[in-house]
PDB file of C-alpha atoms in Angstrom:
ATOM      1  CA  UNK A   1      23.292 -19.094 -10.837  1.00  0.00           C
ATOM      2  CA  UNK A   2      21.839 -20.384  -6.741  1.00  0.00           C
ATOM      3  CA  UNK A   3      18.682 -19.872  -5.884  1.00  0.00           C
ATOM      4  CA  UNK A   4      16.975 -17.783  -3.611  1.00  0.00           C
ATOM      5  CA  UNK A   5      15.898 -20.163  -0.458  1.00  0.00           C
ATOM      6  CA  UNK A   6      13.390 -17.879   0.664  1.00  0.00           C
ATOM      7  CA  UNK A   7      10.402 -19.532  -0.537  1.00  0.00           C
ATOM      8  CA  UNK A   8       9.258 -23.051   0.602  1.00  0.00           C
ATOM      9  CA  UNK A   9      11.325 -25.475   1.965  1.00  0.00           C
ATOM     10  CA  UNK A  10      11.273 -29.887   3.034  1.00  0.00           C
ATOM     11  CA  UNK A  11      13.186 -30.350   5.513  1.00  0.00           C
ATOM     12  CA  UNK A  12      14.087 -34.346   6.634  1.00  0.00           C
ATOM     13  CA  UNK A  13      14.869 -36.051   9.033  1.00  0.00           C
ATOM     14  CA  UNK A  14      18.174 -38.401   7.726  1.00  0.00           C
ATOM     15  CA  UNK A  15      18.060 -42.225  10.211  1.00  0.00           C
ATOM     16  CA  UNK A  16      21.253 -43.250   9.005  1.00  0.00           C
ATOM     17  CA  UNK A  17      24.287 -41.318   7.916  1.00  0.00           C
ATOM     18  CA  UNK A  18      26.124 -41.119   4.556  1.00  0.00           C
ATOM     19  CA  UNK A  19      25.202 -39.226   1.476  1.00  0.00           C
ATOM     20  CA  UNK A  20      22.093 -37.555   0.987  1.00  0.00           C
ATOM     21  CA  UNK A  21      21.441 -36.161  -2.369  1.00  0.00           C
ATOM     22  CA  UNK A  22      18.110 -32.857  -3.648  1.00  0.00           C
ATOM     23  CA  UNK A  23      17.748 -31.945  -6.879  1.00  0.00           C
ATOM     24  CA  UNK A  24      15.689 -28.388  -7.094  1.00  0.00           C
ATOM     25  CA  UNK A  25      13.244 -28.136 -10.251  1.00  0.00           C
ATOM     26  CA  UNK A  26      11.105 -24.276 -10.702  1.00  0.00           C
ATOM     27  CA  UNK A  27       8.758 -24.483 -11.830  1.00  0.00           C
ATOM     28  CA  UNK A  28       8.560 -21.484 -13.896  1.00  0.00           C
ATOM     29  CA  UNK A  29      11.717 -22.555 -15.750  1.00  0.00           C
ATOM     30  CA  UNK A  30      11.804 -25.972 -15.654  1.00  0.00           C
ATOM     31  CA  UNK A  31      16.270 -25.776 -14.775  1.00  0.00           C
ATOM     32  CA  UNK A  32      16.605 -27.860 -11.956  1.00  0.00           C
ATOM     33  CA  UNK A  33      19.592 -27.562  -9.376  1.00  0.00           C
ATOM     34  CA  UNK A  34      21.828 -30.534  -7.621  1.00  0.00           C
ATOM     35  CA  UNK A  35      22.992 -30.455  -4.216  1.00  0.00           C
ATOM     36  CA  UNK A  36      25.073 -32.615  -1.814  1.00  0.00           C
ATOM     37  CA  UNK A  37      25.271 -32.832   1.738  1.00  0.00           C
ATOM     38  CA  UNK A  38      26.635 -35.958   4.021  1.00  0.00           C
ATOM     39  CA  UNK A  39      25.315 -36.798   7.175  1.00  0.00           C
ATOM     40  CA  UNK A  40      25.924 -38.374   9.933  1.00  0.00           C
ATOM     41  CA  UNK A  41      23.676 -39.968  12.609  1.00  0.00           C
ATOM     42  CA  UNK A  42      25.135 -40.390  15.633  1.00  0.00           C
ATOM     43  CA  UNK A  43      21.741 -41.820  16.911  1.00  0.00           C
ATOM     44  CA  UNK A  44      19.901 -41.489  20.308  1.00  0.00           C
ATOM     45  CA  UNK A  45      22.312 -40.158  22.986  1.00  0.00           C
ATOM     46  CA  UNK A  46      21.112 -40.168  27.213  1.00  0.00           C
ATOM     47  CA  UNK A  47      22.272 -39.435  30.280  1.00  0.00           C
ATOM     48  CA  UNK A  48      21.865 -41.266  33.732  1.00  0.00           C
ATOM     49  CA  UNK A  49      23.470 -39.753  37.272  1.00  0.00           C
ATOM     50  CA  UNK A  50      23.704 -42.400  40.245  1.00  0.00           C
ATOM     51  CA  UNK A  51      24.692 -41.695  43.404  1.00  0.00           C
ATOM     52  CA  UNK A  52      27.288 -43.687  46.028  1.00  0.00           C
ATOM     53  CA  UNK A  53      24.902 -42.866  49.782  1.00  0.00           C
ATOM     54  CA  UNK A  54      27.190 -40.955  52.094  1.00  0.00           C
ATOM     55  CA  UNK A  55      26.431 -39.409  55.624  1.00  0.00           C
ATOM     56  CA  UNK A  56      26.385 -36.236  56.669  1.00  0.00           C
ATOM     57  CA  UNK A  57      30.000 -34.535  55.725  1.00  0.00           C
ATOM     58  CA  UNK A  58      30.941 -37.643  53.541  1.00  0.00           C
ATOM     59  CA  UNK A  59      32.247 -37.366  50.608  1.00  0.00           C
ATOM     60  CA  UNK A  60      30.249 -39.650  48.017  1.00  0.00           C
ATOM     61  CA  UNK A  61      31.069 -39.417  44.568  1.00  0.00           C
ATOM     62  CA  UNK A  62      27.777 -38.509  40.844  1.00  0.00           C
ATOM     63  CA  UNK A  63      28.480 -40.714  38.167  1.00  0.00           C
ATOM     64  CA  UNK A  64      26.936 -39.693  34.572  1.00  0.00           C
ATOM     65  CA  UNK A  65      26.978 -42.738  31.859  1.00  0.00           C
ATOM     66  CA  UNK A  66      26.424 -42.076  28.444  1.00  0.00           C
ATOM     67  CA  UNK A  67      25.122 -45.059  26.128  1.00  0.00           C
ATOM     68  CA  UNK A  68      27.402 -43.459  23.469  1.00  0.00           C
ATOM     69  CA  UNK A  69      30.894 -42.180  24.032  1.00  0.00           C
ATOM     70  CA  UNK A  70      31.323 -38.473  25.220  1.00  0.00           C
ATOM     71  CA  UNK A  71      33.225 -36.477  25.067  1.00  0.00           C
ATOM     72  CA  UNK A  72      33.500 -33.048  27.780  1.00  0.00           C
ATOM     73  CA  UNK A  73      30.675 -33.100  30.852  1.00  0.00           C
ATOM     74  CA  UNK A  74      29.334 -30.001  32.022  1.00  0.00           C
ATOM     75  CA  UNK A  75      28.490 -29.810  35.905  1.00  0.00           C
ATOM     76  CA  UNK A  76      25.738 -28.023  37.756  1.00  0.00           C
ATOM     77  CA  UNK A  77      25.185 -27.750  41.970  1.00  0.00           C
ATOM     78  CA  UNK A  78      21.759 -26.151  42.978  1.00  0.00           C
ATOM     79  CA  UNK A  79      21.618 -23.878  39.579  1.00  0.00           C
ATOM     80  CA  UNK A  80      25.596 -22.947  40.087  1.00  0.00           C
ATOM     81  CA  UNK A  81      28.070 -24.743  37.908  1.00  0.00           C
ATOM     82  CA  UNK A  82      30.849 -26.087  38.644  1.00  0.00           C
ATOM     83  CA  UNK A  83      34.360 -24.975  38.232  1.00  0.00           C
ATOM     84  CA  UNK A  84      37.254 -27.186  36.728  1.00  0.00           C
ATOM     85  CA  UNK A  85      34.630 -30.420  36.122  1.00  0.00           C
ATOM     86  CA  UNK A  86      34.806 -31.921  33.216  1.00  0.00           C
ATOM     87  CA  UNK A  87      34.487 -36.206  34.031  1.00  0.00           C
ATOM     88  CA  UNK A  88      32.128 -38.003  33.694  1.00  0.00           C
ATOM     89  CA  UNK A  89      32.610 -38.491  37.619  1.00  0.00           C
ATOM     90  CA  UNK A  90      31.610 -35.713  40.297  1.00  0.00           C
ATOM     91  CA  UNK A  91      32.946 -35.971  43.859  1.00  0.00           C
ATOM     92  CA  UNK A  92      31.631 -33.470  46.777  1.00  0.00           C
ATOM     93  CA  UNK A  93      30.041 -33.240  49.756  1.00  0.00           C
ATOM     94  CA  UNK A  94      26.801 -30.643  49.883  1.00  0.00           C
ATOM     95  CA  UNK A  95      23.048 -31.628  49.601  1.00  0.00           C
ATOM     96  CA  UNK A  96      21.397 -30.248  46.485  1.00  0.00           C
ATOM     97  CA  UNK A  97      20.276 -30.549  42.415  1.00  0.00           C
ATOM     98  CA  UNK A  98      23.581 -31.915  40.552  1.00  0.00           C
ATOM     99  CA  UNK A  99      23.056 -31.660  37.339  1.00  0.00           C
ATOM    100  CA  UNK A 100      25.254 -32.685  34.599  1.00  0.00           C
ATOM    101  CA  UNK A 101      25.203 -32.291  29.940  1.00  0.00           C
ATOM    102  CA  UNK A 102      27.480 -34.319  28.889  1.00  0.00           C
ATOM    103  CA  UNK A 103      28.269 -33.059  24.727  1.00  0.00           C
ATOM    104  CA  UNK A 104      29.629 -35.625  21.404  1.00  0.00           C
ATOM    105  CA  UNK A 105      31.729 -33.787  18.847  1.00  0.00           C
ATOM    106  CA  UNK A 106      31.296 -35.575  15.800  1.00  0.00           C
ATOM    107  CA  UNK A 107      32.429 -33.756  12.018  1.00  0.00           C
ATOM    108  CA  UNK A 108      31.954 -30.370  13.468  1.00  0.00           C
ATOM    109  CA  UNK A 109      28.760 -31.638  14.993  1.00  0.00           C
ATOM    110  CA  UNK A 110      27.764 -31.599  18.742  1.00  0.00           C
ATOM    111  CA  UNK A 111      24.905 -33.158  20.363  1.00  0.00           C
ATOM    112  CA  UNK A 112      24.184 -33.031  23.958  1.00  0.00           C
ATOM    113  CA  UNK A 113      22.496 -35.255  26.789  1.00  0.00           C
ATOM    114  CA  UNK A 114      21.757 -33.831  30.759  1.00  0.00           C
ATOM    115  CA  UNK A 115      19.929 -35.140  32.968  1.00  0.00           C
ATOM    116  CA  UNK A 116      20.231 -34.401  36.898  1.00  0.00           C
ATOM    117  CA  UNK A 117      19.369 -35.849  40.213  1.00  0.00           C
ATOM    118  CA  UNK A 118      18.539 -35.263  44.213  1.00  0.00           C
ATOM    119  CA  UNK A 119      20.894 -36.104  45.992  1.00  0.00           C
ATOM    120  CA  UNK A 120      20.310 -36.686  49.902  1.00  0.00           C
ATOM    121  CA  UNK A 121      22.806 -37.353  53.111  1.00  0.00           C
ATOM    122  CA  UNK A 122      22.461 -39.121  55.243  1.00  0.00           C
ATOM    123  CA  UNK A 123      21.848 -37.646  59.221  1.00  0.00           C
ATOM    124  CA  UNK A 124      23.544 -38.635  62.271  1.00  0.00           C
ATOM    125  CA  UNK A 125      22.175 -39.357  65.906  1.00  0.00           C
ATOM    126  CA  UNK A 126      24.116 -36.984  67.852  1.00  0.00           C
ATOM    127  CA  UNK A 127      23.648 -38.669  71.337  1.00  0.00           C
ATOM    128  CA  UNK A 128      22.935 -38.103  75.246  1.00  0.00           C
ATOM    129  CA  UNK A 129      26.022 -38.245  77.334  1.00  0.00           C
ATOM    130  CA  UNK A 130      26.847 -35.073  79.023  1.00  0.00           C
ATOM    131  CA  UNK A 131      29.578 -33.322  78.702  1.00  0.00           C
ATOM    132  CA  UNK A 132      31.154 -34.003  82.696  1.00  0.00           C
ATOM    133  CA  UNK A 133      30.870 -36.760  85.333  1.00  0.00           C
ATOM    134  CA  UNK A 134      31.560 -35.984  89.209  1.00  0.00           C
ATOM    135  CA  UNK A 135      32.927 -39.255  91.314  1.00  0.00           C
ATOM    136  CA  UNK A 136      34.718 -39.565  94.202  1.00  0.00           C
ATOM    137  CA  UNK A 137      36.194 -43.245  93.439  1.00  0.00           C
ATOM    138  CA  UNK A 138      38.159 -43.195  97.176  1.00  0.00           C
ATOM    139  CA  UNK A 139      38.368 -46.889  98.621  1.00  0.00           C
ATOM    140  CA  UNK A 140      36.152 -45.302 101.636  1.00  0.00           C
ATOM    141  CA  UNK A 141      33.427 -44.448  99.702  1.00  0.00           C
ATOM    142  CA  UNK A 142      31.138 -47.537  98.724  1.00  0.00           C
ATOM    143  CA  UNK A 143      28.051 -45.320  97.190  1.00  0.00           C
ATOM    144  CA  UNK A 144      27.189 -47.215  93.737  1.00  0.00           C
ATOM    145  CA  UNK A 145      25.045 -43.371  93.579  1.00  0.00           C
ATOM    146  CA  UNK A 146      29.231 -41.530  93.787  1.00  0.00           C
ATOM    147  CA  UNK A 147      31.834 -43.962  93.675  1.00  0.00           C
ATOM    148  CA  UNK A 148      31.278 -44.751  89.855  1.00  0.00           C
ATOM    149  CA  UNK A 149      28.781 -43.349  86.382  1.00  0.00           C
ATOM    150  CA  UNK A 150      26.793 -45.375  84.584  1.00  0.00           C
ATOM    151  CA  UNK A 151      27.396 -43.308  81.112  1.00  0.00           C
ATOM    152  CA  UNK A 152      24.321 -43.352  78.294  1.00  0.00           C
ATOM    153  CA  UNK A 153      24.352 -42.431  74.919  1.00  0.00           C
ATOM    154  CA  UNK A 154      20.754 -43.621  74.079  1.00  0.00           C
ATOM    155  CA  UNK A 155      19.418 -46.787  74.001  1.00  0.00           C
ATOM    156  CA  UNK A 156      18.811 -46.293  69.898  1.00  0.00           C
ATOM    157  CA  UNK A 157      21.763 -47.052  68.009  1.00  0.00           C
ATOM    158  CA  UNK A 158      21.929 -50.450  65.666  1.00  0.00           C
ATOM    159  CA  UNK A 159      26.165 -50.150  67.859  1.00  0.00           C
ATOM    160  CA  UNK A 160      28.952 -48.945  70.437  1.00  0.00           C
ATOM    161  CA  UNK A 161      32.425 -48.538  70.523  1.00  0.00           C
ATOM    162  CA  UNK A 162      33.281 -47.650  73.380  1.00  0.00           C
ATOM    163  CA  UNK A 163      36.649 -45.642  74.486  1.00  0.00           C
ATOM    164  CA  UNK A 164      38.935 -44.294  77.233  1.00  0.00           C
ATOM    165  CA  UNK A 165      41.651 -41.055  76.355  1.00  0.00           C
ATOM    166  CA  UNK A 166      41.124 -41.634  73.030  1.00  0.00           C
ATOM    167  CA  UNK A 167      42.183 -45.750  73.168  1.00  0.00           C
ATOM    168  CA  UNK A 168      39.839 -48.697  72.461  1.00  0.00           C
ATOM    169  CA  UNK A 169      37.603 -50.347  75.644  1.00  0.00           C
ATOM    170  CA  UNK A 170      36.951 -53.520  73.600  1.00  0.00           C
ATOM    171  CA  UNK A 171      33.003 -52.385  75.195  1.00  0.00           C
ATOM    172  CA  UNK A 172      30.135 -52.766  72.457  1.00  0.00           C
ATOM    173  CA  UNK A 173      27.227 -51.544  74.980  1.00  0.00           C
ATOM    174  CA  UNK A 174      24.475 -49.182  75.520  1.00  0.00           C
ATOM    175  CA  UNK A 175      26.224 -47.887  78.391  1.00  0.00           C
ATOM    176  CA  UNK A 176      28.998 -47.879  80.375  1.00  0.00           C
ATOM    177  CA  UNK A 177      29.885 -47.746  84.014  1.00  0.00           C
ATOM    178  CA  UNK A 178      33.031 -45.370  84.603  1.00  0.00           C
ATOM    179  CA  UNK A 179      35.232 -46.000  87.876  1.00  0.00           C
ATOM    180  CA  UNK A 180      38.187 -43.807  86.441  1.00  0.00           C
ATOM    181  CA  UNK A 181      38.531 -40.752  85.847  1.00  0.00           C
ATOM    182  CA  UNK A 182      39.424 -39.994  81.994  1.00  0.00           C
ATOM    183  CA  UNK A 183      37.857 -38.706  78.984  1.00  0.00           C
ATOM    184  CA  UNK A 184      35.232 -41.835  78.087  1.00  0.00           C
ATOM    185  CA  UNK A 185      33.541 -41.382  73.811  1.00  0.00           C
ATOM    186  CA  UNK A 186      31.874 -43.858  71.803  1.00  0.00           C
ATOM    187  CA  UNK A 187      31.450 -44.148  68.540  1.00  0.00           C
ATOM    188  CA  UNK A 188      27.454 -44.147  67.495  1.00  0.00           C
ATOM    189  CA  UNK A 189      25.990 -46.265  64.369  1.00  0.00           C
ATOM    190  CA  UNK A 190      22.138 -45.110  63.409  1.00  0.00           C
ATOM    191  CA  UNK A 191      19.968 -47.587  61.912  1.00  0.00           C
ATOM    192  CA  UNK A 192      21.060 -46.173  58.789  1.00  0.00           C
ATOM    193  CA  UNK A 193      25.056 -47.073  59.325  1.00  0.00           C
ATOM    194  CA  UNK A 194      25.629 -42.921  60.016  1.00  0.00           C
ATOM    195  CA  UNK A 195      28.758 -42.526  63.104  1.00  0.00           C
ATOM    196  CA  UNK A 196      28.725 -40.086  65.475  1.00  0.00           C
ATOM    197  CA  UNK A 197      30.829 -39.809  68.669  1.00  0.00           C
ATOM    198  CA  UNK A 198      29.915 -38.204  71.538  1.00  0.00           C
ATOM    199  CA  UNK A 199      31.562 -37.421  75.028  1.00  0.00           C
ATOM    200  CA  UNK A 200      32.393 -38.030  79.074  1.00  0.00           C
ATOM    201  CA  UNK A 201      34.356 -36.346  81.087  1.00  0.00           C
ATOM    202  CA  UNK A 202      34.348 -37.780  84.561  1.00  0.00           C
ATOM    203  CA  UNK A 203      36.733 -36.439  87.047  1.00  0.00           C
ATOM    204  CA  UNK A 204      37.410 -36.969  90.302  1.00  0.00           C
ATOM    205  CA  UNK A 205      35.646 -35.094  93.010  1.00  0.00           C
ATOM    206  CA  UNK A 206      34.603 -36.177  97.114  1.00  0.00           C
ATOM    207  CA  UNK A 207      33.106 -33.045  97.923  1.00  0.00           C
ATOM    208  CA  UNK A 208      29.845 -33.419 100.366  1.00  0.00           C
ATOM    209  CA  UNK A 209      27.084 -33.297  98.874  1.00  0.00           C
ATOM    210  CA  UNK A 210      23.798 -33.370 100.911  1.00  0.00           C
ATOM    211  CA  UNK A 211      19.246 -33.808  99.913  1.00  0.00           C
ATOM    212  CA  UNK A 212      17.065 -34.535 100.984  1.00  0.00           C
ATOM    213  CA  UNK A 213      12.904 -34.335 100.063  1.00  0.00           C
ATOM    214  CA  UNK A 214      11.128 -30.586  99.820  1.00  0.00           C
ATOM    215  CA  UNK A 215       8.286 -31.611 102.075  1.00  0.00           C
ATOM    216  CA  UNK A 216       6.524 -34.416 104.525  1.00  0.00           C
ATOM    217  CA  UNK A 217       3.751 -36.378 106.638  1.00  0.00           C
ATOM    218  CA  UNK A 218       4.392 -37.435 109.552  1.00  0.00           C
ATOM    219  CA  UNK A 219       1.264 -39.351 109.557  1.00  0.00           C
ATOM    220  CA  UNK A 220       1.805 -40.840 105.830  1.00  0.00           C
ATOM    221  CA  UNK A 221       3.814 -42.674 104.259  1.00  0.00           C
ATOM    222  CA  UNK A 222       7.430 -40.932 104.589  1.00  0.00           C
ATOM    223  CA  UNK A 223       6.967 -39.527 108.449  1.00  0.00           C
ATOM    224  CA  UNK A 224      10.003 -38.051 109.646  1.00  0.00           C
ATOM    225  CA  UNK A 225      11.850 -35.750 107.243  1.00  0.00           C
ATOM    226  CA  UNK A 226      15.661 -36.486 107.580  1.00  0.00           C
ATOM    227  CA  UNK A 227      18.882 -35.186 104.377  1.00  0.00           C
ATOM    228  CA  UNK A 228      21.184 -37.843 102.367  1.00  0.00           C
ATOM    229  CA  UNK A 229      24.756 -36.325 102.653  1.00  0.00           C
ATOM    230  CA  UNK A 230      27.689 -38.238 101.356  1.00  0.00           C
ATOM    231  CA  UNK A 231      31.790 -37.518 102.246  1.00  0.00           C
ATOM    232  CA  UNK A 232      30.607 -35.402 105.458  1.00  0.00           C
ATOM    233  CA  UNK A 233      32.411 -36.486 108.200  1.00  0.00           C
ATOM    234  CA  UNK A 234      29.754 -37.246 111.687  1.00  0.00           C
ATOM    235  CA  UNK A 235      32.286 -35.942 114.617  1.00  0.00           C
ATOM    236  CA  UNK A 236      30.949 -32.308 113.188  1.00  0.00           C
ATOM    237  CA  UNK A 237      27.945 -33.154 111.483  1.00  0.00           C
ATOM    238  CA  UNK A 238      24.653 -30.282 113.683  1.00  0.00           C
ATOM    239  CA  UNK A 239      21.961 -29.675 111.956  1.00  0.00           C
ATOM    240  CA  UNK A 240      19.292 -26.880 112.425  1.00  0.00           C
ATOM    241  CA  UNK A 241      15.499 -26.029 111.853  1.00  0.00           C
ATOM    242  CA  UNK A 242      13.684 -22.807 112.054  1.00  0.00           C
ATOM    243  CA  UNK A 243       9.911 -22.094 112.563  1.00  0.00           C
ATOM    244  CA  UNK A 244       9.040 -18.878 110.334  1.00  0.00           C
ATOM    245  CA  UNK A 245       9.920 -16.404 113.762  1.00  0.00           C
ATOM    246  CA  UNK A 246      12.900 -17.469 113.409  1.00  0.00           C
ATOM    247  CA  UNK A 247      12.388 -20.592 116.637  1.00  0.00           C
ATOM    248  CA  UNK A 248      14.854 -23.671 116.489  1.00  0.00           C
ATOM    249  CA  UNK A 249      11.914 -26.443 116.734  1.00  0.00           C
ATOM    250  CA  UNK A 250      14.336 -29.577 117.019  1.00  0.00           C
ATOM    251  CA  UNK A 251      17.973 -29.403 116.955  1.00  0.00           C
ATOM    252  CA  UNK A 252      20.882 -33.254 116.336  1.00  0.00           C
ATOM    253  CA  UNK A 253      23.904 -33.848 116.230  1.00  0.00           C
ATOM    254  CA  UNK A 254      23.359 -37.034 114.271  1.00  0.00           C
ATOM    255  CA  UNK A 255      23.734 -38.009 110.710  1.00  0.00           C
ATOM    256  CA  UNK A 256      21.600 -39.881 110.187  1.00  0.00           C
ATOM    257  CA  UNK A 257      18.808 -37.728 112.130  1.00  0.00           C
ATOM    258  CA  UNK A 258      14.809 -38.163 111.595  1.00  0.00           C
ATOM    259  CA  UNK A 259      12.870 -34.864 112.387  1.00  0.00           C
ATOM    260  CA  UNK A 260       9.431 -36.724 113.734  1.00  0.00           C
ATOM    261  CA  UNK A 261       7.960 -33.401 113.370  1.00  0.00           C
ATOM    262  CA  UNK A 262       7.648 -32.089 116.954  1.00  0.00           C
ATOM    263  CA  UNK A 263       9.108 -30.162 119.410  1.00  0.00           C
ATOM    264  CA  UNK A 264      12.426 -31.989 120.738  1.00  0.00           C
ATOM    265  CA  UNK A 265      10.946 -34.813 117.858  1.00  0.00           C
ATOM    266  CA  UNK A 266       8.257 -35.197 121.308  1.00  0.00           C
ATOM    267  CA  UNK A 267       5.685 -36.117 118.995  1.00  0.00           C
ATOM    268  CA  UNK A 268       3.178 -34.948 122.404  1.00  0.00           C
ATOM    269  CA  UNK A 269       4.417 -31.095 121.021  1.00  0.00           C
ATOM    270  CA  UNK A 270       3.525 -31.644 117.091  1.00  0.00           C
ATOM    271  CA  UNK A 271       4.865 -28.593 115.521  1.00  0.00           C
ATOM    272  CA  UNK A 272       1.625 -27.022 112.981  1.00  0.00           C
ATOM    273  CA  UNK A 273       2.126 -27.277 109.579  1.00  0.00           C
ATOM    274  CA  UNK A 274       4.272 -25.003 107.506  1.00  0.00           C
ATOM    275  CA  UNK A 275       7.556 -24.033 106.631  1.00  0.00           C
ATOM    276  CA  UNK A 276      10.433 -25.334 108.577  1.00  0.00           C
ATOM    277  CA  UNK A 277      14.170 -23.258 107.456  1.00  0.00           C
ATOM    278  CA  UNK A 278      16.577 -25.949 108.408  1.00  0.00           C
ATOM    279  CA  UNK A 279      21.131 -25.344 108.879  1.00  0.00           C
ATOM    280  CA  UNK A 280      23.544 -28.361 108.677  1.00  0.00           C
ATOM    281  CA  UNK A 281      26.939 -27.638 109.383  1.00  0.00           C
ATOM    282  CA  UNK A 282      29.440 -30.509 108.666  1.00  0.00           C
ATOM    283  CA  UNK A 283      33.022 -30.624 107.130  1.00  0.00           C
ATOM    284  CA  UNK A 284      34.226 -32.490 104.176  1.00  0.00           C
ATOM    285  CA  UNK A 285      35.577 -36.246 105.100  1.00  0.00           C
ATOM    286  CA  UNK A 286      37.857 -35.900 102.774  1.00  0.00           C
ATOM    287  CA  UNK A 287      39.267 -32.283 102.352  1.00  0.00           C
ATOM    288  CA  UNK A 288      38.344 -31.404 106.035  1.00  0.00           C
ATOM    289  CA  UNK A 289      40.772 -28.138 105.671  1.00  0.00           C
ATOM    290  CA  UNK A 290      37.801 -26.644 104.304  1.00  0.00           C
ATOM    291  CA  UNK A 291      36.502 -26.429 107.146  1.00  0.00           C
ATOM    292  CA  UNK A 292      33.557 -25.583 108.669  1.00  0.00           C
ATOM    293  CA  UNK A 293      30.156 -25.042 105.993  1.00  0.00           C
ATOM    294  CA  UNK A 294      27.119 -24.650 105.747  1.00  0.00           C
ATOM    295  CA  UNK A 295      23.427 -25.241 104.638  1.00  0.00           C
ATOM    296  CA  UNK A 296      20.672 -24.185 104.462  1.00  0.00           C
ATOM    297  CA  UNK A 297      17.651 -25.737 102.775  1.00  0.00           C
ATOM    298  CA  UNK A 298      13.541 -25.749 103.633  1.00  0.00           C
ATOM    299  CA  UNK A 299      11.411 -28.307 103.948  1.00  0.00           C
ATOM    300  CA  UNK A 300       7.494 -28.112 104.653  1.00  0.00           C
ATOM    301  CA  UNK A 301       5.834 -29.887 107.235  1.00  0.00           C
ATOM    302  CA  UNK A 302       1.794 -31.139 106.239  1.00  0.00           C
ATOM    303  CA  UNK A 303      -0.931 -32.205 108.867  1.00  0.00           C
TER     304      UNK A 303
END
């Protein structure tokens, strides 16, 4: 009869493969029983993971290495099984936690080893270019503030590579001075080797432009009020300055006028401090067909 193993049990851990014999002797009856077991000892089974470096959106490869030839692999990403992956390598683009389990089957017995790795992808650094820029590269325009534009994506990058309309320019400087219209783009490599792109659409438009200070002090460092004007015809320029009651205190037909804060520009008749409004009438140097245009603004007279 086969003994019932419901009582005391003895377990052993074989150190090597081979045939193991065991004899059981009943202390009650003196009867003995023999059993034979063929044990296969695989030994230690370990798994390690290694990932290649990648930047955001680029693929990376995770490689599982075992100390013994494994038969199958299973993978998870952030705890969720990755379907259709049974090889020792996994290609992906997502940052997160990856885990692998390797299996080895010998003589009907399966051993498994597991490990995991946190994959962090490199960040791309964005540039600082404006989406659009406008220049007036008319030969008559010699003002470097308007006949060109300096494209500056930022100084924190390791390398620069400029393009115009997707054609390489062979320029690798941190900034580029654009004097023609077109789509200017740049490849930017940051300190960890990740590449980003930035671009500016440069257009040609010779529109009139008028700027000036919002305050002045006649007895100060800047004693006169004036306006910077670009792409404006000298022959059709007029400026009118009014006090708060609508009284005109100054008028000029000179584009390079200077108002010293006096009635009709007379220092002997100083206008009181306060806010003064102005109206500028002008024509575009490059689009005279648009007719007379107006710009309104204000300036504070300080005393």
